[in-house]
Short mmCIF file of C-alpha atoms in Angstrom, two decimals:
data_model
loop_
_atom_site.label_atom_id
_atom_site.label_comp_id
_atom_site.label_asym_id
_atom_site.label_seq_id
_atom_site.Cartn_x
_atom_site.Cartn_y
_atom_site.Cartn_z
CA MET S 29 -70.67 -62.49 42.39
CA SER S 30 -66.99 -61.51 42.68
CA GLU S 31 -65.85 -57.90 42.92
CA SER S 32 -63.87 -58.27 39.70
CA SER S 33 -66.94 -59.44 37.79
CA PRO S 34 -69.91 -57.45 39.07
CA MET S 35 -71.97 -58.25 35.98
CA ASN S 36 -71.63 -62.02 36.32
CA ILE S 37 -75.19 -63.22 36.82
CA ASP S 38 -74.60 -66.94 36.42
CA THR S 39 -75.35 -67.43 40.14
CA PRO S 40 -78.21 -69.92 40.44
CA SER S 41 -79.90 -67.89 43.19
CA LEU S 42 -80.83 -65.06 40.72
CA THR S 43 -84.36 -65.32 39.36
CA PRO S 44 -85.44 -63.83 35.96
CA GLU S 45 -87.08 -61.01 37.92
CA ASP S 46 -83.80 -60.32 39.74
CA ILE S 47 -81.98 -60.19 36.40
CA LYS S 48 -84.65 -57.86 34.99
CA ASN S 49 -84.13 -55.54 37.97
CA GLN S 50 -80.37 -55.53 37.33
CA ALA S 51 -81.09 -54.70 33.68
CA ASN S 52 -83.34 -51.83 34.76
CA GLU S 53 -80.47 -50.38 36.82
CA GLN S 54 -78.10 -50.60 33.86
CA TYR S 55 -80.73 -48.91 31.68
CA LYS S 56 -81.04 -46.03 34.16
CA LEU S 57 -77.25 -45.64 34.12
CA GLY S 58 -77.27 -45.44 30.31
CA ASN S 59 -75.50 -48.77 29.87
CA TYR S 60 -77.89 -49.90 27.16
CA VAL S 61 -75.73 -52.67 25.69
CA GLU S 62 -75.39 -54.31 29.12
CA ALA S 63 -79.09 -53.78 29.76
CA VAL S 64 -79.94 -55.64 26.53
CA LYS S 65 -77.72 -58.57 27.61
CA LEU S 66 -79.43 -58.80 30.98
CA TYR S 67 -82.96 -58.48 29.55
CA THR S 68 -82.07 -61.29 27.15
CA GLN S 69 -81.01 -63.50 30.03
CA ALA S 70 -84.25 -62.67 31.85
CA ILE S 71 -86.24 -63.60 28.72
CA GLU S 72 -84.36 -66.89 28.48
CA GLY S 73 -85.41 -67.61 32.05
CA ALA S 74 -89.05 -66.54 31.55
CA PRO S 75 -89.89 -66.39 27.79
CA LYS S 76 -93.58 -65.66 28.37
CA MET S 77 -93.08 -62.38 30.24
CA ALA S 78 -94.27 -59.51 28.03
CA THR S 79 -92.63 -56.90 30.26
CA TYR S 80 -89.16 -58.32 29.61
CA TYR S 81 -89.60 -57.99 25.85
CA ASN S 82 -90.98 -54.47 26.19
CA ASN S 83 -88.09 -53.42 28.43
CA ARG S 84 -85.51 -54.88 26.07
CA ALA S 85 -87.23 -53.00 23.23
CA ALA S 86 -86.74 -49.76 25.19
CA ALA S 87 -82.99 -50.42 25.46
CA LEU S 88 -82.79 -51.34 21.78
CA VAL S 89 -84.55 -48.08 20.87
CA MET S 90 -81.87 -46.17 22.77
CA LEU S 91 -79.28 -48.04 20.68
CA LYS S 92 -81.24 -47.04 17.51
CA LYS S 93 -81.86 -50.70 16.68
CA TYR S 94 -85.44 -50.08 15.62
CA LYS S 95 -86.01 -53.32 13.73
CA ASP S 96 -85.00 -55.50 16.68
CA ALA S 97 -87.00 -53.27 19.04
CA ALA S 98 -90.10 -53.56 16.83
CA ASN S 99 -89.83 -57.37 16.95
CA ASP S 100 -89.70 -57.29 20.75
CA CYS S 101 -92.76 -55.01 20.82
CA ARG S 102 -94.60 -57.47 18.61
CA MET S 103 -93.76 -60.31 21.02
CA ALA S 104 -94.85 -58.20 23.98
CA THR S 105 -98.26 -57.39 22.45
CA GLU S 106 -98.78 -61.01 21.39
CA LEU S 107 -98.17 -62.05 25.00
CA ASP S 108 -100.16 -59.14 26.38
CA PRO S 109 -102.67 -57.59 23.90
CA GLU S 110 -103.49 -54.87 26.46
CA ASN S 111 -99.88 -53.60 26.68
CA VAL S 112 -100.28 -49.97 25.58
CA LYS S 113 -96.60 -49.15 26.16
CA ALA S 114 -95.55 -51.89 23.76
CA TYR S 115 -97.93 -50.61 21.07
CA LEU S 116 -96.62 -47.06 21.48
CA ARG S 117 -93.01 -48.18 21.38
CA GLY S 118 -93.72 -50.37 18.35
CA GLY S 119 -95.38 -47.41 16.59
CA LYS S 120 -92.31 -45.30 17.23
CA CYS S 121 -90.02 -47.99 15.86
CA HIS S 122 -92.03 -48.44 12.68
CA LEU S 123 -92.24 -44.66 12.19
CA ASN S 124 -88.45 -44.42 12.39
CA MET S 125 -88.15 -47.23 9.83
CA GLY S 126 -90.57 -45.45 7.49
CA HIS S 127 -93.26 -48.13 7.88
CA LEU S 128 -96.07 -45.60 8.20
CA GLU S 129 -98.97 -48.04 7.75
CA GLU S 130 -97.67 -50.40 10.43
CA ALA S 131 -97.00 -47.46 12.74
CA ALA S 132 -100.62 -46.38 12.24
CA ARG S 133 -101.82 -49.88 13.13
CA GLN S 134 -99.77 -49.88 16.33
CA TYR S 135 -101.11 -46.49 17.43
CA THR S 136 -104.66 -47.55 16.55
CA CYS S 137 -104.29 -50.63 18.76
CA ALA S 138 -103.04 -48.47 21.63
CA LEU S 139 -106.05 -46.15 21.29
CA GLN S 140 -108.44 -49.09 21.15
CA VAL S 141 -107.07 -50.28 24.48
CA ASP S 142 -106.98 -46.79 26.01
CA PRO S 143 -108.90 -44.18 23.94
CA SER S 144 -108.00 -41.37 26.35
CA ASN S 145 -104.25 -41.99 26.25
CA ILE S 146 -102.74 -38.55 25.54
CA GLN S 147 -99.38 -39.90 24.34
CA ALA S 148 -101.10 -42.22 21.87
CA GLN S 149 -103.26 -39.35 20.58
CA ARG S 150 -100.26 -37.05 20.20
CA GLU S 151 -98.05 -39.59 18.42
CA TYR S 152 -100.86 -40.68 16.11
CA ASN S 153 -101.44 -37.04 15.20
CA ASN S 154 -97.70 -36.64 14.48
CA LEU S 155 -97.88 -39.69 12.25
CA GLN S 156 -100.65 -38.04 10.21
CA HIS S 157 -98.39 -35.04 9.67
CA VAL S 158 -95.61 -37.33 8.46
CA TYR S 159 -98.05 -39.04 6.07
CA ASN S 160 -99.02 -35.68 4.59
CA TYR S 161 -95.43 -34.42 4.24
CA ILE S 162 -94.23 -37.61 2.54
CA ASN S 163 -97.18 -37.54 0.12
CA GLN S 164 -96.43 -33.89 -0.64
CA ALA S 165 -92.77 -34.70 -1.23
CA ASN S 166 -93.65 -37.52 -3.65
CA THR S 167 -96.01 -35.22 -5.56
CA PHE S 168 -93.39 -32.48 -5.82
CA ILE S 169 -90.76 -34.98 -6.98
CA SER S 170 -93.07 -36.26 -9.72
CA ASN S 171 -93.48 -32.64 -10.87
CA ASN S 172 -89.73 -31.90 -10.67
CA GLN S 173 -90.34 -29.31 -7.95
CA TRP S 174 -87.20 -30.24 -6.13
CA GLY S 175 -86.98 -27.42 -3.61
CA LEU S 176 -90.56 -27.91 -2.45
CA ALA S 177 -90.00 -31.66 -2.25
CA ARG S 178 -86.90 -31.16 -0.12
CA ASN S 179 -88.79 -28.86 2.25
CA SER S 180 -91.69 -31.31 2.69
CA LEU S 181 -89.28 -34.19 3.21
CA GLY S 182 -87.39 -32.14 5.79
CA ARG S 183 -90.58 -31.58 7.76
CA ALA S 184 -91.30 -35.30 7.77
CA ILE S 185 -87.75 -36.01 8.93
CA SER S 186 -88.22 -33.66 11.90
CA PHE S 187 -90.52 -36.27 13.45
CA VAL S 188 -88.05 -39.17 13.28
CA ASP S 189 -84.46 -40.06 14.12
CA SER S 190 -82.48 -38.14 11.49
CA ASP S 191 -79.42 -40.32 12.09
CA GLN S 192 -81.27 -43.48 11.07
CA LEU S 193 -83.44 -42.37 8.19
CA PRO S 194 -85.37 -44.97 6.19
CA ILE S 195 -83.55 -45.91 2.98
CA LYS S 196 -86.54 -44.76 0.94
CA TRP S 197 -86.34 -41.31 2.49
CA ARG S 198 -82.58 -41.14 1.91
CA THR S 199 -83.26 -42.05 -1.69
CA MET S 200 -85.75 -39.18 -1.92
CA GLN S 201 -83.16 -36.83 -0.42
CA ALA S 202 -80.66 -37.87 -3.09
CA GLU S 203 -83.23 -37.33 -5.85
CA CYS S 204 -83.94 -33.82 -4.56
CA ALA S 205 -80.23 -32.99 -4.42
CA LEU S 206 -79.78 -34.25 -7.98
CA GLY S 207 -82.79 -32.25 -9.14
CA GLU S 208 -81.35 -29.09 -7.58
CA LYS S 209 -77.95 -29.86 -9.15
CA ASN S 210 -76.39 -30.12 -5.70
CA TYR S 211 -74.10 -32.91 -6.81
CA SER S 212 -71.83 -32.88 -3.77
CA GLU S 213 -74.80 -33.44 -1.44
CA ALA S 214 -76.28 -36.08 -3.74
CA SER S 215 -72.93 -37.87 -3.85
CA ARG S 216 -72.63 -37.79 -0.05
CA ILE S 217 -76.07 -39.35 0.42
CA VAL S 218 -75.64 -41.93 -2.32
CA ASN S 219 -72.23 -43.01 -1.06
CA SER S 220 -73.70 -43.62 2.39
CA LEU S 221 -76.45 -45.74 0.83
CA VAL S 222 -73.92 -47.83 -1.10
CA ARG S 223 -71.83 -48.32 2.06
CA MET S 224 -74.92 -49.62 3.84
CA ASP S 225 -75.68 -52.07 1.03
CA SER S 226 -73.40 -52.35 -2.01
CA GLN S 227 -75.97 -54.55 -3.75
CA ASN S 228 -78.84 -52.10 -3.41
CA PRO S 229 -79.96 -51.46 -7.03
CA ASP S 230 -81.64 -48.16 -6.11
CA ALA S 231 -78.44 -46.87 -4.53
CA LEU S 232 -76.35 -48.04 -7.49
CA TYR S 233 -78.76 -46.37 -9.91
CA LEU S 234 -78.64 -43.10 -7.97
CA ARG S 235 -74.85 -43.21 -7.95
CA ALA S 236 -74.97 -43.73 -11.71
CA ARG S 237 -77.18 -40.64 -11.98
CA VAL S 238 -74.64 -38.62 -9.99
CA PHE S 239 -71.86 -39.64 -12.39
CA TYR S 240 -74.14 -39.00 -15.39
CA SER S 241 -74.95 -35.52 -14.09
CA GLN S 242 -71.22 -34.84 -13.79
CA GLY S 243 -70.54 -35.98 -17.35
CA ASP S 244 -68.76 -39.22 -16.45
CA ASN S 245 -70.50 -41.61 -18.84
CA GLN S 246 -68.08 -44.49 -18.28
CA LYS S 247 -68.80 -44.69 -14.55
CA THR S 248 -72.49 -44.22 -15.31
CA VAL S 249 -72.39 -47.29 -17.55
CA ALA S 250 -70.53 -49.31 -14.91
CA HIS S 251 -73.01 -48.53 -12.12
CA CYS S 252 -76.09 -49.08 -14.31
CA THR S 253 -74.67 -52.42 -15.36
CA GLU S 254 -74.19 -53.42 -11.70
CA ALA S 255 -77.70 -52.23 -10.79
CA LEU S 256 -79.13 -54.38 -13.58
CA ARG S 257 -77.10 -57.35 -12.37
CA CYS S 258 -78.78 -56.95 -8.98
CA ASP S 259 -82.19 -56.33 -10.53
CA PRO S 260 -82.49 -57.34 -14.22
CA ASP S 261 -85.94 -55.75 -14.44
CA PHE S 262 -84.76 -52.29 -13.30
CA SER S 263 -86.08 -50.27 -16.26
CA LYS S 264 -84.75 -46.89 -15.08
CA ALA S 265 -81.22 -48.25 -14.90
CA ARG S 266 -81.59 -49.76 -18.38
CA ASP S 267 -82.83 -46.45 -19.86
CA LEU S 268 -79.99 -44.49 -18.27
CA LEU S 269 -77.47 -47.05 -19.52
CA LYS S 270 -78.70 -46.59 -23.10
CA LYS S 271 -78.55 -42.80 -22.89
CA ALA S 272 -75.06 -42.76 -21.38
CA ARG S 273 -73.70 -45.06 -24.05
CA ALA S 274 -75.38 -43.09 -26.86
CA VAL S 275 -74.10 -39.73 -25.63
CA GLU S 276 -70.57 -41.06 -25.15
CA ARG S 277 -70.55 -42.62 -28.63
CA GLN S 278 -71.68 -39.42 -30.38
CA LYS S 279 -69.34 -37.24 -28.33
CA GLU S 280 -66.36 -39.42 -29.21
CA GLU S 281 -67.33 -39.33 -32.89
CA GLY S 282 -67.39 -35.55 -32.70
CA ASN S 283 -64.03 -35.38 -30.92
CA ASN S 284 -62.36 -37.69 -33.43
CA ALA S 285 -63.81 -35.80 -36.40
CA PHE S 286 -62.67 -32.48 -34.94
CA LYS S 287 -59.13 -33.78 -34.46
CA ALA S 288 -59.14 -34.97 -38.08
CA ASN S 289 -60.35 -31.50 -39.18
CA GLU S 290 -63.57 -33.02 -40.49
CA LEU S 291 -65.55 -30.09 -39.19
CA ASP S 292 -68.94 -30.77 -40.81
CA GLU S 293 -68.89 -34.32 -39.44
CA ALA S 294 -67.87 -33.06 -35.98
CA TYR S 295 -70.70 -30.53 -35.99
CA ALA S 296 -73.21 -33.22 -36.95
CA ALA S 297 -71.97 -35.60 -34.22
CA TYR S 298 -72.14 -32.99 -31.48
CA THR S 299 -75.62 -31.97 -32.64
CA ALA S 300 -76.78 -35.59 -32.53
CA ALA S 301 -75.37 -35.95 -28.99
CA LEU S 302 -77.27 -32.84 -27.87
CA GLU S 303 -80.55 -34.35 -29.03
CA ILE S 304 -80.22 -37.49 -26.88
CA ASP S 305 -80.99 -35.98 -23.48
CA PRO S 306 -82.01 -32.30 -23.31
CA ASP S 307 -82.08 -32.50 -19.50
CA ASN S 308 -78.42 -33.44 -19.05
CA ALA S 309 -77.23 -29.89 -18.32
CA HIS S 310 -73.61 -30.69 -17.46
CA MET S 311 -72.91 -32.82 -20.53
CA ASN S 312 -74.89 -30.58 -22.89
CA SER S 313 -72.90 -27.59 -21.68
CA ARG S 314 -69.72 -29.38 -22.82
CA LEU S 315 -71.30 -30.44 -26.10
CA TYR S 316 -72.39 -26.87 -26.91
CA SER S 317 -68.88 -25.69 -26.12
CA ASN S 318 -67.39 -28.37 -28.37
CA ARG S 319 -69.75 -27.43 -31.18
CA ALA S 320 -68.79 -23.79 -30.68
CA ALA S 321 -65.15 -24.82 -31.21
CA VAL S 322 -66.15 -26.31 -34.57
CA LEU S 323 -67.96 -23.11 -35.57
CA GLN S 324 -65.03 -21.04 -34.36
CA LYS S 325 -62.68 -23.00 -36.57
CA GLN S 326 -65.08 -22.49 -39.48
CA LYS S 327 -64.96 -18.73 -38.86
CA LYS S 328 -68.68 -18.74 -37.99
CA PHE S 329 -68.15 -16.60 -34.94
CA LYS S 330 -71.71 -15.34 -34.46
CA GLU S 331 -73.06 -18.90 -34.46
CA ALA S 332 -70.25 -19.96 -32.13
CA LEU S 333 -71.26 -17.19 -29.73
CA VAL S 334 -74.80 -18.57 -29.60
CA ASP S 335 -73.49 -22.01 -28.61
CA CYS S 336 -71.14 -20.50 -26.02
CA ASP S 337 -74.07 -18.64 -24.49
CA LYS S 338 -76.03 -21.89 -24.27
CA ALA S 339 -73.08 -23.67 -22.66
CA ILE S 340 -72.74 -20.97 -20.00
CA GLU S 341 -76.48 -20.86 -19.41
CA LEU S 342 -76.38 -24.57 -18.56
CA ASP S 343 -73.23 -24.27 -16.41
CA ASN S 344 -72.24 -20.75 -15.41
CA GLU S 345 -68.99 -22.01 -13.88
CA PHE S 346 -67.73 -23.70 -17.07
CA LEU S 347 -64.56 -21.68 -17.66
CA LYS S 348 -63.70 -23.17 -21.04
CA ALA S 349 -66.96 -21.82 -22.46
CA TYR S 350 -66.11 -18.32 -21.17
CA SER S 351 -62.67 -18.55 -22.75
CA ARG S 352 -64.12 -19.69 -26.05
CA ARG S 353 -66.77 -16.98 -25.99
CA ALA S 354 -64.17 -14.33 -25.24
CA GLY S 355 -62.16 -15.48 -28.26
CA CYS S 356 -65.26 -15.14 -30.45
CA TYR S 357 -65.94 -11.69 -29.02
CA MET S 358 -62.42 -10.68 -30.01
CA GLU S 359 -62.94 -11.95 -33.55
CA THR S 360 -66.20 -10.00 -33.87
CA GLU S 361 -64.61 -6.89 -32.29
CA GLN S 362 -66.94 -6.95 -29.28
CA PHE S 363 -64.08 -5.96 -27.05
CA GLU S 364 -66.05 -4.80 -24.04
CA GLU S 365 -67.72 -8.22 -23.80
CA ALA S 366 -64.35 -9.93 -24.28
CA VAL S 367 -62.85 -7.89 -21.43
CA ARG S 368 -65.74 -8.92 -19.18
CA ASP S 369 -65.24 -12.64 -19.88
CA TYR S 370 -61.46 -12.53 -19.53
CA LYS S 371 -61.86 -10.66 -16.25
CA LYS S 372 -64.06 -13.48 -14.93
CA LEU S 373 -61.44 -16.01 -16.02
CA THR S 374 -58.60 -14.17 -14.28
CA GLU S 375 -60.68 -13.96 -11.10
CA ALA S 376 -61.51 -17.66 -11.28
CA GLU S 377 -57.90 -18.70 -11.97
CA SER S 378 -55.68 -15.91 -10.73
CA SER S 379 -52.49 -17.89 -11.38
CA ASN S 380 -53.28 -18.52 -15.08
CA ARG S 381 -50.84 -16.27 -16.96
CA GLU S 382 -52.50 -16.92 -20.31
CA TYR S 383 -55.81 -15.52 -19.05
CA HIS S 384 -54.06 -12.40 -17.73
CA ASN S 385 -52.29 -11.84 -21.06
CA LEU S 386 -55.52 -12.25 -22.99
CA HIS S 387 -57.28 -9.91 -20.58
CA ARG S 388 -54.64 -7.21 -21.16
CA LYS S 389 -54.87 -7.70 -24.92
CA ALA S 390 -58.66 -7.35 -24.83
CA GLU S 391 -58.39 -4.17 -22.74
CA LEU S 392 -55.95 -2.72 -25.27
CA GLU S 393 -58.20 -3.60 -28.19
CA LEU S 394 -61.13 -2.01 -26.34
CA LYS S 395 -59.15 1.23 -25.93
CA LYS S 396 -58.17 1.12 -29.59
CA SER S 397 -61.78 0.60 -30.60
CA LEU S 398 -62.88 3.72 -28.71
CA ARG S 399 -60.61 6.02 -30.72
CA LYS S 400 -61.14 6.96 -34.36
CA ASP S 401 -60.82 4.01 -36.69
CA TYR S 402 -58.75 5.38 -39.54
CA TYR S 403 -59.25 2.27 -41.60
CA LYS S 404 -63.02 2.65 -41.42
CA ILE S 405 -62.75 6.36 -42.22
CA LEU S 406 -60.92 5.50 -45.46
CA GLY S 407 -63.13 2.46 -46.05
CA VAL S 408 -60.26 -0.03 -46.24
CA GLU S 409 -59.36 -3.22 -44.43
CA LYS S 410 -56.64 -3.28 -41.80
CA SER S 411 -54.61 -5.39 -44.20
CA ALA S 412 -54.84 -2.75 -46.95
CA SER S 413 -51.64 -1.99 -48.87
CA GLU S 414 -50.06 1.42 -49.26
CA VAL S 415 -51.49 1.66 -52.76
CA GLU S 416 -55.01 0.82 -51.57
CA ILE S 417 -54.78 3.38 -48.78
CA LYS S 418 -53.62 6.08 -51.18
CA LYS S 419 -56.35 5.22 -53.68
CA ALA S 420 -59.04 5.38 -51.01
CA TYR S 421 -57.75 8.75 -49.81
CA ARG S 422 -57.72 10.22 -53.33
CA LYS S 423 -61.31 9.21 -53.91
CA LEU S 424 -62.62 10.55 -50.59
CA ALA S 425 -60.53 13.75 -50.67
CA LEU S 426 -61.96 14.62 -54.05
CA GLN S 427 -65.47 13.73 -52.91
CA TYR S 428 -65.42 15.92 -49.78
CA HIS S 429 -63.09 18.76 -50.81
CA PRO S 430 -64.55 22.06 -49.57
CA ASP S 431 -64.24 23.61 -53.02
CA LYS S 432 -66.75 21.01 -54.24
CA ASN S 433 -69.00 21.31 -51.19
CA ALA S 434 -69.18 25.03 -50.41
CA GLY S 435 -71.06 25.68 -47.19
CA ASP S 436 -71.44 21.97 -46.38
CA GLU S 437 -70.08 21.60 -42.84
CA THR S 438 -70.51 17.82 -42.88
CA ALA S 439 -68.36 17.50 -46.00
CA GLU S 440 -65.84 19.88 -44.45
CA ALA S 441 -65.57 17.67 -41.35
CA ARG S 442 -65.23 14.53 -43.47
CA PHE S 443 -62.48 16.14 -45.52
CA LYS S 444 -60.48 16.88 -42.39
CA GLU S 445 -61.15 13.37 -41.02
CA VAL S 446 -60.02 11.72 -44.26
CA GLY S 447 -56.85 13.81 -44.27
CA GLU S 448 -56.17 12.92 -40.65
CA ALA S 449 -56.59 9.22 -41.39
CA TYR S 450 -54.29 9.36 -44.40
CA ALA S 451 -51.64 11.27 -42.46
CA ILE S 452 -51.42 8.37 -40.02
CA LEU S 453 -51.84 5.40 -42.33
CA SER S 454 -49.47 6.69 -45.01
CA ASP S 455 -46.64 7.11 -42.50
CA PRO S 456 -45.16 3.65 -41.72
CA GLU S 457 -44.02 4.63 -38.22
CA LYS S 458 -47.30 6.28 -37.22
CA LYS S 459 -49.29 3.45 -38.80
CA SER S 460 -47.31 0.89 -36.82
CA ARG S 461 -47.89 2.78 -33.58
CA PHE S 462 -51.58 3.11 -34.38
CA ASP S 463 -51.93 -0.59 -35.21
CA SER S 464 -50.13 -1.75 -32.08
CA GLY S 465 -51.86 0.72 -29.80
CA VAL S 466 -48.61 1.50 -27.98
CA ASP S 467 -49.45 5.19 -27.86
CA LEU S 468 -52.62 4.44 -25.91
CA GLU S 469 -50.49 3.58 -22.88
CA GLY S 470 -49.02 7.07 -23.00
CA GLY S 471 -52.27 8.87 -23.60
CA MET S 472 -52.53 8.72 -27.38
CA GLY S 473 -54.85 11.41 -28.51
CA GLY S 474 -56.79 8.98 -30.65
CA MET S 475 -60.07 10.19 -29.27
CA GLY S 476 -59.18 13.55 -30.71
CA GLY S 477 -56.81 12.31 -33.35
CA GLY S 478 -53.30 13.30 -32.25
CA PHE S 479 -50.09 11.31 -31.71
CA PRO S 480 -47.76 12.69 -29.05
CA GLY S 481 -44.52 13.72 -30.63
CA GLY S 482 -45.85 13.46 -34.17
CA ALA S 483 -45.08 16.10 -36.79
CA ASN S 484 -47.48 18.99 -37.36
CA VAL S 485 -49.50 18.07 -40.40
CA ASP S 486 -51.87 20.29 -42.37
CA VAL S 487 -54.57 18.34 -44.21
CA ASN S 488 -54.26 20.90 -46.99
CA ASP S 489 -50.56 20.06 -47.33
CA ILE S 490 -51.50 16.40 -47.61
CA PHE S 491 -54.02 17.20 -50.32
CA ALA S 492 -51.53 19.37 -52.18
CA GLN S 493 -48.86 16.67 -52.00
CA MET S 494 -51.26 14.06 -53.27
CA PHE S 495 -52.57 16.09 -56.20
CA GLY S 496 -49.49 18.21 -56.91
CA GLY S 497 -51.06 21.63 -56.59
CA GLY S 498 -52.78 24.14 -54.37
CA GLY S 499 -56.50 24.29 -55.06
CA MET S 500 -58.98 22.23 -56.97
CA GLY S 501 -58.20 24.26 -60.05
CA GLY S 502 -54.67 22.87 -60.12
CA MET S 503 -55.83 19.23 -60.42
CA GLY S 504 -55.65 17.55 -63.74
CA GLY S 505 -58.79 16.00 -65.01
CA MET S 506 -61.10 18.26 -63.00
CA GLY S 507 -62.10 20.45 -65.93
CA GLY S 508 -60.58 23.65 -64.63
CA GLY S 509 -61.54 23.22 -61.02
CA PHE S 510 -63.25 25.87 -58.96
CA PRO S 511 -61.23 29.06 -59.65
CA GLN S 512 -63.46 31.31 -57.57
CA SER S 513 -64.03 29.20 -54.54
CA GLY S 514 -60.95 28.75 -52.35
CA PHE S 515 -61.29 26.28 -49.44
CA GLY S 516 -64.61 27.35 -48.24
CA HIS S 517 -66.34 30.38 -46.98
CA GLY S 518 -66.17 34.18 -46.99
CA GLY S 519 -63.97 34.71 -50.05
CA HIS S 520 -60.68 33.77 -48.43
CA SER S 521 -57.67 34.31 -50.68
CA HIS S 522 -56.04 31.50 -52.65
CA GLY S 523 -52.44 31.47 -51.58
CA GLY S 524 -49.71 29.17 -52.80
CA GLY S 525 -49.40 25.55 -51.83
CA ARG S 526 -50.39 26.17 -48.20
CA ARG S 527 -53.38 28.02 -46.97
CA GLY S 528 -54.45 29.21 -43.56
CA HIS S 529 -58.16 28.92 -42.85
CA PRO S 530 -60.04 30.35 -39.92
CA SER S 531 -62.53 27.47 -39.90
CA GLY S 532 -59.87 24.95 -38.96
CA PHE S 533 -58.19 23.48 -42.03
CA ASN S 534 -54.74 23.84 -40.49
CA PHE S 535 -54.95 20.41 -38.78
CA HIS S 536 -51.93 19.39 -36.75
CA PHE S 537 -50.88 15.97 -35.48
CA GLY S 538 -48.81 16.40 -32.42
#
């Protein structure tokens, strides 16, 4: 053998045993590929030597080639039925391939040859643990207990080579990840399965399920179709294909109807799509959100809120549903809830200027809602005209005037409140500032009623200006009024058009 080719063993003087010894040296050095080559040459020279097959199997195990190693172990035990090492190595190979029954047979054979063999006893006991964990995992999967299934499967995997898991076990891992909605992990596992065998119908079906869980019905259809091409009798793939097509069809009908402003038809289509697969959380979240958009456009905000809640419950990271819900909260004047949703949106997408603007608007509306609502006090809509505002004030001022409600503190407070409201809403400038909420930024006294810089206003002046006189007795149509009563209590004098009153009727805005 030349120095430049130390591994050249074509020299006729080398016997199969010599070659085997060279292979053993390479094995000890960790050169497993070279060891396999040499063991193969030794086998070619002496094909009936069980030891050569068993040794080559050992090198193949180190290379994680468990199928080839198992075949060599089979040859070794056929040549030497008393070869305990070959049985043990074969059991290990079959365990790593997920062939639990064959692994059990190999360990049983080893124990029949040597019942006291501690290694055989230990490995057979480990195999029983794997049996139990796999059976547990299958039971948990059938009951949709995905976390428990994953834990049991993980315990089984701890007994084997985790880098070369059986395809069946990888499939179970992917199912658990899908069940736990860990789509990135499911996708990683499934992609590795497809790379190993692009014609594996189970892998194609699982990949279809990943796409289906992510709402991509078109890719779901494509992968189910390919799985069925590989296995025309694959019923699970056929069922998923039907569901994906049905959901996509109804969703598109809803989208097209919505765009055409055919809202009742859109609502019906989205509802039909939701009924196809109640377990498809990702898609149903989008369908609920789409149906909420229909209800929102129909001004059915409370119903739209229910659908938004369902969408978020199914996918709590679905930002469009939060945005839609916040809009409905604004319409129903639930400003605190709107602020909360817009805050989440700004945190999720800090660069989105629209979300920030809507968040500021919701905060302003919340501040406005916490002050006195002068429109509600007068019982008018925010769109009320000047005439409607004046009419509402006249009615309430007459109803709660202290001269008509002597000693009634509640009526007295309402009279002042009504006058305060009218003082703001009858003045175009103050009304505009109140409506826009600009004074809130500067500390508008809305919680107490005042506008910074506003004129001092006496509610009695407002009443006098409205009815053209001082007391109730000066009002036409009141049948003479209340000549003895004044504005309230304790016999206070009736002055001219303006009156001071110790109980607080001089109400100032400013």
